[in-house]
Coordinates of N, CA, C and O and ligand atoms in Angstrom, one line a residue:
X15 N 0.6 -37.7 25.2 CA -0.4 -36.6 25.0 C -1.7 -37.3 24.7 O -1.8 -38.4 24.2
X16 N -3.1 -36.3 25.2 CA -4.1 -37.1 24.8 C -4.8 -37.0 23.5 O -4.4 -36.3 22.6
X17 N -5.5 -37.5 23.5 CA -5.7 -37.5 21.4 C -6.5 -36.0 21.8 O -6.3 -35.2 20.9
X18 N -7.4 -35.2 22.8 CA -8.3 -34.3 22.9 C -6.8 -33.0 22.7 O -7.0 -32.0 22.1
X19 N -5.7 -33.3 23.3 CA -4.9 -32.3 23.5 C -4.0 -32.3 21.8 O -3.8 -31.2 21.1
X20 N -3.6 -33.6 21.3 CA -3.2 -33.6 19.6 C -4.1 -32.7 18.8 O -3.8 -31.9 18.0
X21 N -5.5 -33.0 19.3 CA -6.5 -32.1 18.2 C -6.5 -30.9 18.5 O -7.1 -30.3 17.6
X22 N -6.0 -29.9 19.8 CA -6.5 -28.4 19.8 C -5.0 -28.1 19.3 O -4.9 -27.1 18.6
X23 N -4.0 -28.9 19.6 CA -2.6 -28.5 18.9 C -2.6 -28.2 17.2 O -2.0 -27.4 16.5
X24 N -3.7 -29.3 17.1 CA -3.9 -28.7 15.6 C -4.5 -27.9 15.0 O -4.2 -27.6 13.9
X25 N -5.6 -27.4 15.7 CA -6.3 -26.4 15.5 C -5.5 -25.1 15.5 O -5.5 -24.3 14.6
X26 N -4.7 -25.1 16.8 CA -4.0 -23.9 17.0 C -2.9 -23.7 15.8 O -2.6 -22.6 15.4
X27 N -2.4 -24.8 15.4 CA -1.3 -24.4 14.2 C -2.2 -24.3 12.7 O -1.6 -23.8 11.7
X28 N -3.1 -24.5 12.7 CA -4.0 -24.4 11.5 C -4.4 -22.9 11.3 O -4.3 -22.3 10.3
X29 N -4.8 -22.5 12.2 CA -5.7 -21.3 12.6 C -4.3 -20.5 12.5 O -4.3 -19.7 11.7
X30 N -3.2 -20.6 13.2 CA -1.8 -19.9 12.5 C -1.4 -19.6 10.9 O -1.1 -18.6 10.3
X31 N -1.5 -20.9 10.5 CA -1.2 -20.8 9.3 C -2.1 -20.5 8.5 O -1.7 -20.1 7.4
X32 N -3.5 -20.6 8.7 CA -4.7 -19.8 8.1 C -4.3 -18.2 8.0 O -4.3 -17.5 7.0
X33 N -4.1 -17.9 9.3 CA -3.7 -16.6 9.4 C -2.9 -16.1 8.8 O -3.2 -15.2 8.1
X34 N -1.8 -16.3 8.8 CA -0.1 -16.0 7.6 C 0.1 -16.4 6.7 O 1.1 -16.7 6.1
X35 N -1.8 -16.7 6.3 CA -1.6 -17.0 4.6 C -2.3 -15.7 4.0 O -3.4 -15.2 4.1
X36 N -1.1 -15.3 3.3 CA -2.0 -13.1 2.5 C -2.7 -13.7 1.8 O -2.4 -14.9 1.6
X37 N -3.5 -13.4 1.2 CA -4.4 -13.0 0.4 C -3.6 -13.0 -1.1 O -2.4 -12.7 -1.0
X38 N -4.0 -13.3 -2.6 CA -3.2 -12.5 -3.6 C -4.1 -11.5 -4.2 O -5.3 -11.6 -4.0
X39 N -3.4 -10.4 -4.9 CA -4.3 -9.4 -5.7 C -3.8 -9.6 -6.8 O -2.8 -10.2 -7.0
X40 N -4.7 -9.0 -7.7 CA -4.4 -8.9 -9.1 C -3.3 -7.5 -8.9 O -3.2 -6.6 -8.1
X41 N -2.4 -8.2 -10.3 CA -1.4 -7.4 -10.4 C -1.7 -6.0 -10.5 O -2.9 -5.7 -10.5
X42 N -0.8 -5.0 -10.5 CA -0.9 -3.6 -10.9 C -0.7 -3.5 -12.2 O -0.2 -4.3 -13.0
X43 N -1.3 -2.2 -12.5 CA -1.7 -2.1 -14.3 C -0.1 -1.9 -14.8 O 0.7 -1.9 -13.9
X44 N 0.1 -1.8 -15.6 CA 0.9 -2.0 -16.6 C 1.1 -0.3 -17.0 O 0.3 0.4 -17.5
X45 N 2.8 0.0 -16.6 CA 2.8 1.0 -16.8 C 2.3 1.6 -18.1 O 1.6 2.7 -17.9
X46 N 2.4 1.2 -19.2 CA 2.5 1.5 -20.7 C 0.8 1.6 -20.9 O 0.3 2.0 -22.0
X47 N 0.4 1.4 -20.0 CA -1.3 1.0 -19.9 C -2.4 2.4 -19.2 O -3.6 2.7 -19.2
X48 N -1.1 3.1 -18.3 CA -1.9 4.0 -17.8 C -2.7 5.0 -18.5 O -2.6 4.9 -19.8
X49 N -3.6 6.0 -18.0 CA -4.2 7.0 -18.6 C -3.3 8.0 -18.6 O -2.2 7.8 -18.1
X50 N -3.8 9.4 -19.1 CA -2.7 10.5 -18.6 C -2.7 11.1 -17.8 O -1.7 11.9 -17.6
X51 N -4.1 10.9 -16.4 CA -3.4 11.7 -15.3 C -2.5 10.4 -14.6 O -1.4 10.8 -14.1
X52 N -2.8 9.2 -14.5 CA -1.9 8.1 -13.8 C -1.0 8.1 -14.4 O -0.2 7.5 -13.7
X53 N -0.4 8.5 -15.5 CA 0.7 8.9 -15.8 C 1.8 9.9 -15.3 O 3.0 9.6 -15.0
X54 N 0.9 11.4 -15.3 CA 1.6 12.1 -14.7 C 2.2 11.7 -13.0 O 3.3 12.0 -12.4
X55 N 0.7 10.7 -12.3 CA 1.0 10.5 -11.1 C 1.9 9.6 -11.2 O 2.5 9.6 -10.1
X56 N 2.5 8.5 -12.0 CA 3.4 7.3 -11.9 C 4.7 8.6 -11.9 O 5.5 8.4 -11.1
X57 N 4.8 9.8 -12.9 CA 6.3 10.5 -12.4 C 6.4 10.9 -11.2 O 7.5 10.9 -10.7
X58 N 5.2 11.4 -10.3 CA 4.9 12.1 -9.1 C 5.6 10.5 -8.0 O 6.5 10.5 -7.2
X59 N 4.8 9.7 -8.4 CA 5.7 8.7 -6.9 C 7.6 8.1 -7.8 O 8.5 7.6 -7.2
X60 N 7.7 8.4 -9.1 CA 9.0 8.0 -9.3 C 10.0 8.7 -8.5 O 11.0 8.2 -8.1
X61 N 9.5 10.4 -8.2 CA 10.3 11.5 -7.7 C 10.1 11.5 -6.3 O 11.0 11.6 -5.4
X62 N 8.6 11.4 -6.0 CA 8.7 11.2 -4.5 C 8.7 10.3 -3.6 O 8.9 10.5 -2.3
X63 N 8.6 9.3 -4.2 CA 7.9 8.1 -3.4 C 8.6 6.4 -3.7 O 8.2 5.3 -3.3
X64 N 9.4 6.7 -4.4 CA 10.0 5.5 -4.7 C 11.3 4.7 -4.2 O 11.7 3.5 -4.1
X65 N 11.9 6.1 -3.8 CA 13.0 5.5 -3.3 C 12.6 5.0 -1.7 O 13.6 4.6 -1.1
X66 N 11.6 4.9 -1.3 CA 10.9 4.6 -0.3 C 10.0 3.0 -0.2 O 10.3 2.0 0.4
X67 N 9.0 3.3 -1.1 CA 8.5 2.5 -1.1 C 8.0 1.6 -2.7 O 7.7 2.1 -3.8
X68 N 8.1 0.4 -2.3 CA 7.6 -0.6 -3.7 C 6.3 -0.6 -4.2 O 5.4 -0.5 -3.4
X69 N 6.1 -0.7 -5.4 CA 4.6 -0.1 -6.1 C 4.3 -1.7 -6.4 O 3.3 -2.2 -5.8
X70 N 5.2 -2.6 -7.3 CA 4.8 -3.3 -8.1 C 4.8 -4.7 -7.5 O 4.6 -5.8 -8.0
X71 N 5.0 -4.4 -6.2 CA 5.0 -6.0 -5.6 C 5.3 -5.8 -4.1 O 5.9 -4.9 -3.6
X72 N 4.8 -6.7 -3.5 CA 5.0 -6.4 -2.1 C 5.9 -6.1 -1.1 O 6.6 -5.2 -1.7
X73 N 6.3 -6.2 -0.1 CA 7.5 -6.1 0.8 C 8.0 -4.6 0.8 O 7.6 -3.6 0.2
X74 N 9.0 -4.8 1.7 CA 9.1 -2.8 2.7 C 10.4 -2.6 1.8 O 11.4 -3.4 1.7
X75 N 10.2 -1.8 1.3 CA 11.7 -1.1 1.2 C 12.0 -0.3 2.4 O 12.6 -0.9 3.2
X76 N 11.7 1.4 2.7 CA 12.1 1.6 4.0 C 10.3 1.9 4.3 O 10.1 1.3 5.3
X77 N 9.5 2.3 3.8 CA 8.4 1.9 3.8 C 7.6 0.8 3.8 O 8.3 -0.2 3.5
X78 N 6.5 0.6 4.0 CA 5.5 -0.6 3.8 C 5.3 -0.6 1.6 O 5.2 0.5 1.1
X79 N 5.2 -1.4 1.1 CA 5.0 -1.5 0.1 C 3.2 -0.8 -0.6 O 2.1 -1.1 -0.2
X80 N 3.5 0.0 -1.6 CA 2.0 0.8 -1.4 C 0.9 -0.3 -2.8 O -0.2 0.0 -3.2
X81 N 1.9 -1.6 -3.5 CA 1.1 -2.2 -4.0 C 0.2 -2.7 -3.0 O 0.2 -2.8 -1.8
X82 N -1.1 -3.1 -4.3 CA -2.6 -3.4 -4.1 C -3.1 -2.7 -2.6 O -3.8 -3.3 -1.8
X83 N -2.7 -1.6 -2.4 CA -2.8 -0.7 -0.9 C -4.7 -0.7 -1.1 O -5.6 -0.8 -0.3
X84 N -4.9 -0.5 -2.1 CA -6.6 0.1 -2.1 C -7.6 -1.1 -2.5 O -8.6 -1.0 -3.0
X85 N -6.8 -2.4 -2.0 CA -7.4 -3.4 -2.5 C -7.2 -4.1 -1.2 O -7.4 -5.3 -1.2
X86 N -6.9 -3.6 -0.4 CA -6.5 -4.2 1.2 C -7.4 -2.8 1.9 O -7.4 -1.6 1.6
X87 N -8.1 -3.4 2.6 CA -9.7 -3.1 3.5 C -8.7 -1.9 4.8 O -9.3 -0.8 5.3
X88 N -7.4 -2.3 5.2 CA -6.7 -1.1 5.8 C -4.8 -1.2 5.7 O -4.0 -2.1 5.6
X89 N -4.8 0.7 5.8 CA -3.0 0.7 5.7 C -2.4 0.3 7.0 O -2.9 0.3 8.1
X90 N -0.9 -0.3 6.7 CA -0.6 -0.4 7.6 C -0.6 0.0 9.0 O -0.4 -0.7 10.0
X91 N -1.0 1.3 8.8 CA -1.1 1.6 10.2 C -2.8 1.2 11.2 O -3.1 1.3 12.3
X92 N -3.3 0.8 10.0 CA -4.6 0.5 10.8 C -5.9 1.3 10.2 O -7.1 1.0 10.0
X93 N -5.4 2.4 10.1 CA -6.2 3.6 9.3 C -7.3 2.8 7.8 O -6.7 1.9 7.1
X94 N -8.6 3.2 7.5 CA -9.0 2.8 6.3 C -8.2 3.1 5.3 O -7.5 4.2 5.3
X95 N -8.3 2.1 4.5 CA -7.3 2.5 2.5 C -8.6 3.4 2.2 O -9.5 3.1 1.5
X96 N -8.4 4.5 2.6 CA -9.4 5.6 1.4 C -8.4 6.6 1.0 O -7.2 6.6 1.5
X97 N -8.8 7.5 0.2 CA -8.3 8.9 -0.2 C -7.8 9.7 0.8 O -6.6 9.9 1.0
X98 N -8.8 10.2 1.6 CA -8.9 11.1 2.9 C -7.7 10.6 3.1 O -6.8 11.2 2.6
X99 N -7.3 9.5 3.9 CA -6.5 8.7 4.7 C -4.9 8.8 4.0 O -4.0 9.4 4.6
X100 N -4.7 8.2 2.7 CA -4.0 8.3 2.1 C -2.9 9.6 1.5 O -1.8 9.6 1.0
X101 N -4.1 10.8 1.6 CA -3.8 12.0 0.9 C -2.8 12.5 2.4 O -1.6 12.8 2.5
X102 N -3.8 12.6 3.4 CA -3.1 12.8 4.7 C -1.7 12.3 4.9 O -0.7 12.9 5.3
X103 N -1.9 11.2 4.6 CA -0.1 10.5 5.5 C 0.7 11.0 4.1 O 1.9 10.7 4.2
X104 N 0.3 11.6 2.8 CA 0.7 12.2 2.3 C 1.5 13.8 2.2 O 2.5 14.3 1.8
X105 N 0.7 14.0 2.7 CA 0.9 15.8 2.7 C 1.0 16.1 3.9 O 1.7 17.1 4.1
X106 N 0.4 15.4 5.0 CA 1.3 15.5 6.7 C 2.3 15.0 6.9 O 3.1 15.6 7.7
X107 N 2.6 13.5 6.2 CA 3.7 12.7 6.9 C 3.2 11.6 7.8 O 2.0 11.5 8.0
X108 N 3.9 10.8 8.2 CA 3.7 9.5 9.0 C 4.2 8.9 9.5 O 4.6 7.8 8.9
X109 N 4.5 9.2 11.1 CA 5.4 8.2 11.2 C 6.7 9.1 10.8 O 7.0 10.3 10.6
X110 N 7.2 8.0 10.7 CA 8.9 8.6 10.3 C 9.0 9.2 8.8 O 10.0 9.7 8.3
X111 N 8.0 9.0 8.2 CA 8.1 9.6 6.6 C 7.4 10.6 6.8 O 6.4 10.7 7.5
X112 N 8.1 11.6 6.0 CA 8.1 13.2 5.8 C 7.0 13.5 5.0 O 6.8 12.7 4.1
X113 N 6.4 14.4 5.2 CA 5.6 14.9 5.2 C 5.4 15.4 3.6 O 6.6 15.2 3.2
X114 N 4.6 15.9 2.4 CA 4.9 16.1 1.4 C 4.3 17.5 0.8 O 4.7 18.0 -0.3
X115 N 3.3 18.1 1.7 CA 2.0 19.0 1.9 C 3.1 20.3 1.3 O 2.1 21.0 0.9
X116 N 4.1 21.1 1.1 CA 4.8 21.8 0.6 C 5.4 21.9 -0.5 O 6.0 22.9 -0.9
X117 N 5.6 20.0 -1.5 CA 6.5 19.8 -2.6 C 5.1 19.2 -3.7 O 5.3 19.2 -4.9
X118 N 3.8 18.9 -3.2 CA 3.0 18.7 -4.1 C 1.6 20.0 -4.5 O 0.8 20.5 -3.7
X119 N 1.7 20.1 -5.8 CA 0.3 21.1 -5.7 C -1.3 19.4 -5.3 O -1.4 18.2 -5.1
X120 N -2.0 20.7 -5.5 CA -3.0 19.6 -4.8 C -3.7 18.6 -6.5 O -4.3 17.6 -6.4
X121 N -3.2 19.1 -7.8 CA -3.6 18.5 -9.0 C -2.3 17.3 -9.0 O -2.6 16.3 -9.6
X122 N -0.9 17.2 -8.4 CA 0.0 16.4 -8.4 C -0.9 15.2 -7.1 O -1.2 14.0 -7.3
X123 N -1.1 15.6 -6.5 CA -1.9 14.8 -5.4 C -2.8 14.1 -6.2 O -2.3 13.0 -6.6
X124 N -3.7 14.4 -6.5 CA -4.7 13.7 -7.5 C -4.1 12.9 -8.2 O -4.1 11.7 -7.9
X125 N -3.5 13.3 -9.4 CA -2.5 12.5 -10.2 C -1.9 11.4 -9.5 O -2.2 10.3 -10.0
X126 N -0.8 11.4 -8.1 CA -0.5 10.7 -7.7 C -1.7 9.3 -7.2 O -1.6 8.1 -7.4
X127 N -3.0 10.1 -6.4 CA -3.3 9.3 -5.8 C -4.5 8.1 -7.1 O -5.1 7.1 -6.8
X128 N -4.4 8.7 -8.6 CA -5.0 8.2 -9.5 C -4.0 6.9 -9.5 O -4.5 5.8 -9.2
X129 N -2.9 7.0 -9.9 CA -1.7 6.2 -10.1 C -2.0 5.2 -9.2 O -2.4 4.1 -9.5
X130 N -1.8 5.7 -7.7 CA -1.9 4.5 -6.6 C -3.3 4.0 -7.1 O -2.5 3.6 -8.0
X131 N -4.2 3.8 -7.4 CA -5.1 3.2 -7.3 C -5.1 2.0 -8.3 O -5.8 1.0 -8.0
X132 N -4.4 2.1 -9.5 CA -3.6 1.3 -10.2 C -2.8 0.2 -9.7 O -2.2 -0.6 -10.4
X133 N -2.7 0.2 -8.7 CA -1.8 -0.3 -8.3 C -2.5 -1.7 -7.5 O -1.7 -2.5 -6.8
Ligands
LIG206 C1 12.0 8.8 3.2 C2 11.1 7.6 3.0 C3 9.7 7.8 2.5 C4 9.2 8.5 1.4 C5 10.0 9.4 0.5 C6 7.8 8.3 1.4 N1 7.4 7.4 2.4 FE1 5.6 6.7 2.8 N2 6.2 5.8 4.5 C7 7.5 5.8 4.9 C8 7.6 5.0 6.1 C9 8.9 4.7 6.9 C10 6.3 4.7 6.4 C11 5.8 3.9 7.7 C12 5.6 5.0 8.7 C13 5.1 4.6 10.0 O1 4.1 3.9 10.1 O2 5.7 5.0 11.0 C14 5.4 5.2 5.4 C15 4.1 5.0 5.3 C16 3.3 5.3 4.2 C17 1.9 5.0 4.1 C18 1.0 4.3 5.1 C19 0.3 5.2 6.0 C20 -0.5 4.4 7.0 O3 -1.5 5.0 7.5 O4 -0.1 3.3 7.4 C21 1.5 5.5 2.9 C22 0.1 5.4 2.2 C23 2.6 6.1 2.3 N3 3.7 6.0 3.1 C24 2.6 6.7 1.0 C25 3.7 7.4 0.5 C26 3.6 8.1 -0.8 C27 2.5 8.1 -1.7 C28 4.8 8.7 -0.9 C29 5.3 9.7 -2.0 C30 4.6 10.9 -2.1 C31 5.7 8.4 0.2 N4 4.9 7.6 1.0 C32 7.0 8.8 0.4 C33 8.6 6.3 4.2 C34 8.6 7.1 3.1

């Protein structure tokens, strides 16, 4: 091989591994730390949202994991990490996850989405 072709080999595995290196965030708050609406919202994702997805650390349960979600520039799906966005794939559904727009009042939404931000 020629030394010009060793060097773009390396670039290309560099620039891979640059890329498939995440990011870290600071941890999520501490449950015992919350306020009381992130409170009530930490019972709101225990009931709705957990058996689904992971709060306190990365990786999929049957979901994408919703730690440091608002600390990452977009959700999985591509969509901005805002409210708007979040509340939606909430209360519409997404994808294969059900929809919630009939089991949350809109003050449990809040709550919940206080919680996620904790996170
Ligand atoms: C039955 C399992 C299940 C439950 C319960 C569930 N989800 Fe999901 N959720 C999923 C799956 C699966 C996806 C990925 C869907 C897709 O992209 O097709 C997802 C995606 C998401 C996304 C990313 C949307 C995007 O635009 O990428 C958010 C945010 C989310 N869920 C939040 C929640 C919250 C908050 C709750 C509790 C109210 C919840 N989910 C309950 C399965 C679930």
């Amino acid at each position: 091989m020629h030394w010009k072709q060793v060097f773009s080999v390396a670039v290309v595995a560099g620039a891979a591994l640059l890329a498939g290196c995440k990011p870290s965030y600071p941890p999520a708050k501490p449950i015992g730390q919350l306020n009381p609406q992130e409170s009530r919202g930490y019972q709101v994702y225990q009931r709705a949202c957990a058996s689904c997805h992971y709060a306190d650390h990365s990786g999929d349960l049957h979901g994408p994991s919703l730690y440091a979600m608002y600390d990452k520039k977009y959700l999985p799906s591509g969509a901005p990490a805002n409210d708007a966005r979040v509340s939606a794939a909430i209360m519409d559904g997404h994808g294969i996850m059900p929809g919630f727009g009939n089991q949350l009042s809109q003050q449990q939404l809040q709550d919940l989405l206080a919680y996620l931000h904790t996170l």
